Coordinates of C-alpha atoms in Angstrom, one line a residue:
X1 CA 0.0 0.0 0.0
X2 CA 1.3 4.0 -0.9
X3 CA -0.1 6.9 -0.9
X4 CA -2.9 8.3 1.6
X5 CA -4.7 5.5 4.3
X6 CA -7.9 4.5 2.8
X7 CA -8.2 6.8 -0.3
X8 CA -9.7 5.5 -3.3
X9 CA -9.3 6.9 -6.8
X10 CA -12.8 6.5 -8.7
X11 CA -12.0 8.0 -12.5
X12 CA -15.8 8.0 -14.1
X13 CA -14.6 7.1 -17.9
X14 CA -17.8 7.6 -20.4
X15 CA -19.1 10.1 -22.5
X16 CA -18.1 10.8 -26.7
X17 CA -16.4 14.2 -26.4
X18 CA -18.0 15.4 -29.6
X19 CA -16.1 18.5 -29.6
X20 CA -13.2 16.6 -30.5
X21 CA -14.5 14.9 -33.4
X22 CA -13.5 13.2 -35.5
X23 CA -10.4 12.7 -33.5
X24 CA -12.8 11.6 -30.9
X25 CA -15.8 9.3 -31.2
X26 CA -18.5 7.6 -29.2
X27 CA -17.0 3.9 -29.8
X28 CA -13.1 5.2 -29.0
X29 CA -13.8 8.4 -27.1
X30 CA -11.1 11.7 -26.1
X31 CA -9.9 9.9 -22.8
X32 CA -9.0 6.4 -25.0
X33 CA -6.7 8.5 -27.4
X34 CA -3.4 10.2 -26.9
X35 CA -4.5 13.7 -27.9
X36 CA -1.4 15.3 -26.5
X37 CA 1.1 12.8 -28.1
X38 CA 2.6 12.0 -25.6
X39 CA 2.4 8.7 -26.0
X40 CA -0.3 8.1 -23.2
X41 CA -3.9 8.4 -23.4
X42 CA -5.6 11.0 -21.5
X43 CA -7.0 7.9 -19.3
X44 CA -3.6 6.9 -18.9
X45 CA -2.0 9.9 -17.7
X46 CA -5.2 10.4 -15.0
X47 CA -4.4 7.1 -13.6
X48 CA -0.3 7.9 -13.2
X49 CA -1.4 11.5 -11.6
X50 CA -3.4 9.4 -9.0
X51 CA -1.0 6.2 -8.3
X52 CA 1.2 8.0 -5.6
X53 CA -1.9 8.8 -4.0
X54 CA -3.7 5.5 -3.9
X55 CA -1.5 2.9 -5.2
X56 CA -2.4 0.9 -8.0
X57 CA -4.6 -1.1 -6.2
X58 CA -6.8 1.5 -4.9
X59 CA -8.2 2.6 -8.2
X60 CA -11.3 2.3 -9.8
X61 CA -12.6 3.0 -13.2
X62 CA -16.3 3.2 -13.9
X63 CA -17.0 2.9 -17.7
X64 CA -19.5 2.1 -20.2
X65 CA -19.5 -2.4 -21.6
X66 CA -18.4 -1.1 -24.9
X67 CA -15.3 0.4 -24.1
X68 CA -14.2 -1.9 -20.8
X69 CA -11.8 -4.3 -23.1
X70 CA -9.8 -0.9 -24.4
X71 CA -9.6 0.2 -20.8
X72 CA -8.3 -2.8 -19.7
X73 CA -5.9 -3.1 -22.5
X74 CA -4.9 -0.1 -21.5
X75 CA -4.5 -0.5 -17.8
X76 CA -4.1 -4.2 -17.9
X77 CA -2.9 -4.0 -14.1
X78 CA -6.5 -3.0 -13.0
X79 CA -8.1 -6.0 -15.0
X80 CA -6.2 -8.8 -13.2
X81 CA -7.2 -11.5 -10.5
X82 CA -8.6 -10.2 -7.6
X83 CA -12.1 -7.5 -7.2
X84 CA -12.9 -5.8 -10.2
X85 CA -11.4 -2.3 -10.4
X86 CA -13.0 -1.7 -13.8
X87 CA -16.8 -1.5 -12.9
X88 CA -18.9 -1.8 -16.4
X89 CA -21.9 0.4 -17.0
X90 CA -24.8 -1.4 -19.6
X91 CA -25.8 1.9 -20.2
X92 CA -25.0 5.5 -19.3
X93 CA -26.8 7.3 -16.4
X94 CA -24.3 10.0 -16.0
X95 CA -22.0 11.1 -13.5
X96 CA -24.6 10.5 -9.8
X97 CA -25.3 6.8 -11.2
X98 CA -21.4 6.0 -12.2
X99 CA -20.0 7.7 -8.7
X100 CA -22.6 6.3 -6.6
X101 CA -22.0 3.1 -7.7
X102 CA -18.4 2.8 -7.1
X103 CA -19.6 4.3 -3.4
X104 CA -22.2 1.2 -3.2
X105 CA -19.4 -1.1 -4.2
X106 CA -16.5 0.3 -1.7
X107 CA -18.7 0.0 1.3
X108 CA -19.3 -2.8 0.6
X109 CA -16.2 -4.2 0.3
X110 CA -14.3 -2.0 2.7
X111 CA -16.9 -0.4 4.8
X112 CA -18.8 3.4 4.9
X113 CA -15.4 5.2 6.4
X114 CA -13.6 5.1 3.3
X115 CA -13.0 8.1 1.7
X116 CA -13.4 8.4 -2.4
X117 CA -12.3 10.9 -5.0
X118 CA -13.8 11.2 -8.0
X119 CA -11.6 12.3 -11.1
X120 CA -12.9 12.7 -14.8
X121 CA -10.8 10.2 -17.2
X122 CA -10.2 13.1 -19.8
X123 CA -8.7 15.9 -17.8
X124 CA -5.0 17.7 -18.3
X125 CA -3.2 18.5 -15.0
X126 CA 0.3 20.6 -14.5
X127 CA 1.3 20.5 -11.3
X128 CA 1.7 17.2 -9.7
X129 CA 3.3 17.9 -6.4
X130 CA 0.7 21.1 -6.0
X131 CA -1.9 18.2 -6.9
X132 CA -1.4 15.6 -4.6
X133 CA -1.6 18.2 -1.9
X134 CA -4.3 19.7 -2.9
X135 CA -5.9 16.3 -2.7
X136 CA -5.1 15.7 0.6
X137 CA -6.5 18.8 2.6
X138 CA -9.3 17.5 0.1
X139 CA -9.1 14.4 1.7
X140 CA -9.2 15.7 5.7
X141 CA -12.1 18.0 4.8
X142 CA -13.9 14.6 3.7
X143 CA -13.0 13.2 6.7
X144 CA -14.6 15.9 8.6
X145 CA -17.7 14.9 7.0
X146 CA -17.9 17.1 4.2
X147 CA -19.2 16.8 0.7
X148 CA -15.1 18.2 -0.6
X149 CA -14.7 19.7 -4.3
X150 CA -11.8 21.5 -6.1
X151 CA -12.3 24.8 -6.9
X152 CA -9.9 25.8 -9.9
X153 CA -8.6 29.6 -9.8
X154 CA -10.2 31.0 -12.7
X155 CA -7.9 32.6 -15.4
X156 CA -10.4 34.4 -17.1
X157 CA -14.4 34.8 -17.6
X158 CA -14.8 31.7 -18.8
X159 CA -18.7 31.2 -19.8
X160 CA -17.8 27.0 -20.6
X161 CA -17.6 26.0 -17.2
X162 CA -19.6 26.5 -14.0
X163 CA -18.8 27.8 -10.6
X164 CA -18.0 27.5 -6.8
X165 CA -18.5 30.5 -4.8
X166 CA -16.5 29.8 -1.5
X167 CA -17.9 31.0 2.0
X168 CA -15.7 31.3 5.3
X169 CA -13.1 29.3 6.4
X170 CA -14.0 25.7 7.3
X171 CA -11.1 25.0 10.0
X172 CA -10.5 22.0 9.6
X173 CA -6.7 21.7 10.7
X174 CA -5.5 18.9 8.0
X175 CA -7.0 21.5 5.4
X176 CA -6.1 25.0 6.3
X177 CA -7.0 26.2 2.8
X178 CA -10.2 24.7 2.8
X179 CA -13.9 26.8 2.9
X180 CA -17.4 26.4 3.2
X181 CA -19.6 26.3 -0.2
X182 CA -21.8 29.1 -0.8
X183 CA -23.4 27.4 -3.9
X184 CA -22.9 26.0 -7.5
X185 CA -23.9 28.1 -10.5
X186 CA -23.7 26.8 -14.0
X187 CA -22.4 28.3 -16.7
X188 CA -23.1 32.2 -17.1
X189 CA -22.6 34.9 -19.7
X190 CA -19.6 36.8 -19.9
X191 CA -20.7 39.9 -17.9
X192 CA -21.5 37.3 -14.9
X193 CA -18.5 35.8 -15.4
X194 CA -16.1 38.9 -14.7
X195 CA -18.3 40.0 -12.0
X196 CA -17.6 36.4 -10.3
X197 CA -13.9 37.0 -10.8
X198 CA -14.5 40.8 -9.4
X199 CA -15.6 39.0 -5.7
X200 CA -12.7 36.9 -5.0
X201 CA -15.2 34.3 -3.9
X202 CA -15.4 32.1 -7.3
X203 CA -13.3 29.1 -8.7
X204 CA -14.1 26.7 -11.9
X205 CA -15.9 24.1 -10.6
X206 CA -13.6 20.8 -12.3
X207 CA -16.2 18.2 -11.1
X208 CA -14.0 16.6 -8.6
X209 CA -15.4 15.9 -5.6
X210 CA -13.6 13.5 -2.3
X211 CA -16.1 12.3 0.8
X212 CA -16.4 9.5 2.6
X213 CA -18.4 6.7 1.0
X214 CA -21.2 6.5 3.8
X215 CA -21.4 10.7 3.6
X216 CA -21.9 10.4 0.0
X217 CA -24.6 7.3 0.0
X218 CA -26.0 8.9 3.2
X219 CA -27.2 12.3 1.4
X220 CA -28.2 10.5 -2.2
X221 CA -30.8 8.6 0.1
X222 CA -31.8 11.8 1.3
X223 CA -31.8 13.5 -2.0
X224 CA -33.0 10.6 -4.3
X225 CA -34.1 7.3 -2.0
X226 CA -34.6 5.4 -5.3
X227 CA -31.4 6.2 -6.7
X228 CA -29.5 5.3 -3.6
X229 CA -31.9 2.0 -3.3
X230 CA -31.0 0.8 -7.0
X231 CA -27.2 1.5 -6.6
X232 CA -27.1 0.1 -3.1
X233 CA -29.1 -3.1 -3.9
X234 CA -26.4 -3.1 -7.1
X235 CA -23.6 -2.9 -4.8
X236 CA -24.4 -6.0 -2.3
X237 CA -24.2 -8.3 -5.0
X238 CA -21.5 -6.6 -7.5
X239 CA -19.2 -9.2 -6.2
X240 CA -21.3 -12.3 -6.2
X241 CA -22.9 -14.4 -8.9
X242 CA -26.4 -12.4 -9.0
X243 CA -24.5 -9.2 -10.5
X244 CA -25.8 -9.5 -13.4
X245 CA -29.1 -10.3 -13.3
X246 CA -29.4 -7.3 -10.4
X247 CA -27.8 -5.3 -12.8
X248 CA -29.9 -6.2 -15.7
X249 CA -32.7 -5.4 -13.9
X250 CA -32.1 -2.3 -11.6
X251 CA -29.2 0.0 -13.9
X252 CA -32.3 0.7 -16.4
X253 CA -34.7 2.3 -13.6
X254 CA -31.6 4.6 -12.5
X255 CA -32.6 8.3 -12.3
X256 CA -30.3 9.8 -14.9
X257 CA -29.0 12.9 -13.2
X258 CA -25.4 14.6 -12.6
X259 CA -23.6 14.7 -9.2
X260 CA -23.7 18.0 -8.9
X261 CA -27.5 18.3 -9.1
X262 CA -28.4 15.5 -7.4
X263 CA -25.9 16.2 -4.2
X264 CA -23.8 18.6 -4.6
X265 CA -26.1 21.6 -5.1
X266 CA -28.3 20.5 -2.6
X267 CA -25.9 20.2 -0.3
X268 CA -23.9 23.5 -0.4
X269 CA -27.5 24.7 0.6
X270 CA -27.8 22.7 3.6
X271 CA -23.9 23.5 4.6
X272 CA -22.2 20.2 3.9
X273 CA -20.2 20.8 0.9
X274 CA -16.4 22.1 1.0
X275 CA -14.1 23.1 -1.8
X276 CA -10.1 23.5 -1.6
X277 CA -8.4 25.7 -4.3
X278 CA -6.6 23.9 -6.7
X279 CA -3.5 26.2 -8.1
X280 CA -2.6 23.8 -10.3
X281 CA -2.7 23.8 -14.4
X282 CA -6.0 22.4 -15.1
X283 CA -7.7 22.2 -18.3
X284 CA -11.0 19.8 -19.5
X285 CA -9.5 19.9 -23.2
X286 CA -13.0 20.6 -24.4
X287 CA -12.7 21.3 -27.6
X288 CA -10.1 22.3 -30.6
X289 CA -9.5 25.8 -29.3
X290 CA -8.0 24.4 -25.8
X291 CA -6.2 21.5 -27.2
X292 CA -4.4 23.9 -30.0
X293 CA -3.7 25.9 -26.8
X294 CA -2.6 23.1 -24.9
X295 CA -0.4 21.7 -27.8
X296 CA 1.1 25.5 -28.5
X297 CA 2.4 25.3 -24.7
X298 CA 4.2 22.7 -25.2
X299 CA 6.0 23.3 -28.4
X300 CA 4.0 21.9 -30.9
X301 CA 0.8 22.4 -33.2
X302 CA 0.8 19.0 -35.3
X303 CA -0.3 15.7 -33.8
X304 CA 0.6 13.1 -36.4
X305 CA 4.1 13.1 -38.6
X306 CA 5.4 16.4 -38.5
X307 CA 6.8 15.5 -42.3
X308 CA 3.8 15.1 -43.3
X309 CA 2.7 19.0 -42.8
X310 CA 3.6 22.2 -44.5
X311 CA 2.5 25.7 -43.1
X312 CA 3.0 28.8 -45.7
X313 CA 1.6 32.0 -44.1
X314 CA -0.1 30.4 -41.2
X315 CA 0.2 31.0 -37.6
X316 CA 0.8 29.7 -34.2
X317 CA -3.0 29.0 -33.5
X318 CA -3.1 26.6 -36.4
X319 CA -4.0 22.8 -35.4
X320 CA -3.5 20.0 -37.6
X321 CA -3.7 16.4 -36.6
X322 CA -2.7 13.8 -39.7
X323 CA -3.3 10.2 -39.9
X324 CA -0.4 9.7 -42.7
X325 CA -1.8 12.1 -45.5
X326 CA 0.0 15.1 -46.6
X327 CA -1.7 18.3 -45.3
X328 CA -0.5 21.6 -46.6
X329 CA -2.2 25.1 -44.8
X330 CA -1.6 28.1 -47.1
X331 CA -2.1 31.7 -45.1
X332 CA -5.6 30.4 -42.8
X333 CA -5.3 31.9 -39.5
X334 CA -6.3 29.9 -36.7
X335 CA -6.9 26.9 -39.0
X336 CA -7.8 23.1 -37.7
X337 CA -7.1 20.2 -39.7
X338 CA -8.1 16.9 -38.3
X339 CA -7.9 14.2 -41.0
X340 CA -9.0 10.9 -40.3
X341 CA -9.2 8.1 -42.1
X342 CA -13.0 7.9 -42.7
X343 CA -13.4 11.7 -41.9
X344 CA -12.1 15.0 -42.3
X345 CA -12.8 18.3 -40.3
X346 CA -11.5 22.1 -41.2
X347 CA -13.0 24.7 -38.9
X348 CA -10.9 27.4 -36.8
X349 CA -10.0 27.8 -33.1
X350 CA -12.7 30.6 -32.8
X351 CA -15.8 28.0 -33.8
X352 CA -14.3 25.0 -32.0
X353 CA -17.4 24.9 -29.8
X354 CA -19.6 24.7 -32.8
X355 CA -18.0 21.1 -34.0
X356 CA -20.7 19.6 -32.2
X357 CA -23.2 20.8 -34.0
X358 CA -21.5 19.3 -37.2
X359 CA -21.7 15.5 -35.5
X360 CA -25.5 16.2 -34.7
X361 CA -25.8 16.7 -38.0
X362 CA -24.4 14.1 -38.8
X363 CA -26.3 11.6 -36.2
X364 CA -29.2 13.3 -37.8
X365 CA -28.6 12.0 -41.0
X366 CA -28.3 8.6 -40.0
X367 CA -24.5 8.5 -40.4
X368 CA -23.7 7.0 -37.5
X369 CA -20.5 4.8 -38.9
X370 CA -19.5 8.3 -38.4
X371 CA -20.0 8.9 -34.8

C-alpha cells in the first residue's frame, strides 16, 4: 500500500467528447486517445497522476460495456485476479449513477469510512506535487464529513464551465485552505462571469469531488431514496454471482441525473459541501481551441508526422492532426485540420465549440459509422 490510508481513486470514464470529433468518437472516445502525443492516453495519464496517492490497487474505473476491453488493454494491471477495479456500465446514467456506484461497491467491500475521490478520465493536470496536496486537505475535509470539491482559480471569464462560490473558512486543521460552499452556478454569460472573478469568492468548478463513501450514500438517500436503493441493492451483489441479473434489472430504472444536481447543489444549501483551491494547471480539453492551446504550450501544433505537414503564411494558433496524409495550410489563421481516415474536419479555433453541431448533423442524417 502507498499513498494516503484509505483513499480510493474512482475515474468516471464515459461520455463521446463530440467537440473533438473526429479525433474523438462515441466507440473510442477523447480519454481512449493520446490527444497530446505524448504517448499516453488522457485515461492513462489520470491514472499515473493518482497512483502515488492510492496505489495501483486502490483505483477504480467506472465505464461504459463497450469500451471496458480498451480500458483494460490499456491498464491491464487494473483488469487482473482479484475484485474488479473496472466497474462496467450497460448503459450511461451520468455522472450520480457511475459515482454512486463505485460508493455502493466500496462500502461494501471495505466499509462506509472510506474516503473516495472522484476524477474525470479526460482531464489535463500541470502541477503534480501542487496536486497531490491539494488532494489531501481534500481528503481531511472529507474526513470531517464534508461533501469536498476542487475549486480551480479561474484565469479568465470563462462562460464554458460552471462555478463555486467559497464562504468562510471551514477550519478543519488537515486542510487550512479549505472553505465552506456558498453554492454552484452553472455556466453564465460573460458579464457574470467577470463580476464572479471581481468578488474573489469564485473558482471553476472541475467536477471533482472526495467524501467518505457512507457521507456520500447517506445524502443520495436523502436526495433521491430510489437512486441510492438501486445503486445500493447493485452494490451488495457486484461481487457475487447475482451481479448480473441485479444489474440487468435495476441500472435501467436509474434516475439519470449529474452529481452536482443531485448532491452537490443540494448540499452546499444545507452546509455540507467544502471546496479547496486547486492552483494547479487544469484544463477539460473541451474542444479544438484548448487543445491547439494546450499543444502550443508545449511546443507543438501538429499531432501526427510532423513531415507530413507544410505551413506557408499560417500561424501559431493553427491545429492540424494527420493520420499519414499530406496536409498543406496556405495563409488560414487559426486553422484546424483533423484528418482521419474515414473523416475529415476544417474549422478554426474561434468555432471550435460549434463542432458539435456538425456531429448532430451528422447523427441526424443517420451517419452513424461516423460517430
Amino acid at each position: 500500500m502507498s499513498g494516503i490510508e484509505d483513499f480510493y481513486a474512482v475515474i468516471p470514464a464515459g461520455g463521446a467528447g463530440t467537440r473533438l470529433w473526429p479525433l474523438s468518437r462515441s466507440g473510442h472516445p477523447k480519454f481512449l486517445v493520446d490527444v497530446l502525443g505524448t504517448g499516453r492516453t488522457l485515461l492513462q495519464s489520470t491514472v499515473d497522476r493518482l497512483v502515488p496517492l492510492t496505489g495501483s490497487d486502490r483505483l477504480l474505473v467506472v465505464t461504459g460495456t463497450r469500451h471496458r476491453d480498451e480500458v483494460c488493454r490499456q491498464l491491464p494491471s487494473l483488469c487482473g485476479e482479484g475484485p474488479d477495479q473496472v466497474l462496467a456500465e450497460p448503459s450511461p446514467r451520468d455522472s450520480m449513477a457511475a459515482i454512486g456506484l463505485a460508493a455502493a461497491v466500496l462500502a461494501e467491500r471495505h466499509g462506509p469510512d472510506v474516503v473516495l475521490g472522484s476524477f474525470a478520465a479526460d482531464h489535463v493536470i500541470d502541477g503534480q506535487q501542487v496536486f497531490e496536496r491539494t488532494i489531501t486537505e481534500a481528503v481531511a475535509a472529507a474526513r470531517a464529513g464534508y461533501v469536498t470539491t476542487v475549486g480551480i482559480k479561474a484565469t479568465g471569464p470563462s462562460t464554458a464551465y460552471g462555478y463555486i462560490e467559497a464562504a468562510d473558512d471551514l477550519e478543519v486543521v488537515r486542510a487550512p485552505s479549505a472553505r465552506h460552499v456558498s453554492g454552484f452556478t452553472e455556466k453564465p454569460d460573460a458579464d457574470t462571469a467577470w463580476n464572479y472573478l471581481a468578488t474573489g469568492r469564485y473558482s471553476w468548478n472541475a467536477g471533482m469531488f472526495v467524501v467518505r463513501a457512507g457521507v456520500l450514500l447517506d445524502h443520495l438517500r436523502t436526495q433521491l431514496p430510489a437512486l441510492h436503493d438501486g445503486l445500493r441493492e447493485i452494490g451488495a451483489v457486484w461481487d457475487g454471482p447475482a451481479r448480473d441479473a441485479v444489474l440487468d434489472a435495476t441500472w435501467p430504472t436509474l434516475t439519470k441525473i449529474a452529481i452536482d444536481h443531485a448532491i452537490a447543489e443540494p448540499v452546499a444549501r444545507a452546509g455540507g459541501v467544502a471546496v479547496v483551491p486547486g492552483l494547479f494547471g487544469w484544463d477539460d480539453v473541451g474542444d479544438f481551441e484548448s487543445l491547439a492551446a494546450l499543444l502550443r504550450d508545449s511546443g507543438t501544433s501538429t499531432l501526427g508526422d510532423d513531415d507530413l505537414v507544410l505551413r506557408v503564411g499560417d500561424d501559431a494558433d493553427a491545429l492540424v492532426v494527420t493520420a499519414g496524409r499530406a496536409v498543406t495550410v496556405v495563409g488560414v489563421p487559426g486553422v484546424v485540420v483533423v484528418d482521419t481516415p474515414d473523416a475529415l474536419l476544417v474549422t478554426t479555433v474561434d468555432r471550435a465549440q460549434q463542432v458539435k453541431e456538425a456531429v448532430d448533423t451528422w447523427r441526424a442524417r443517420g451517419a452513424t459509422h461516423l460517430l
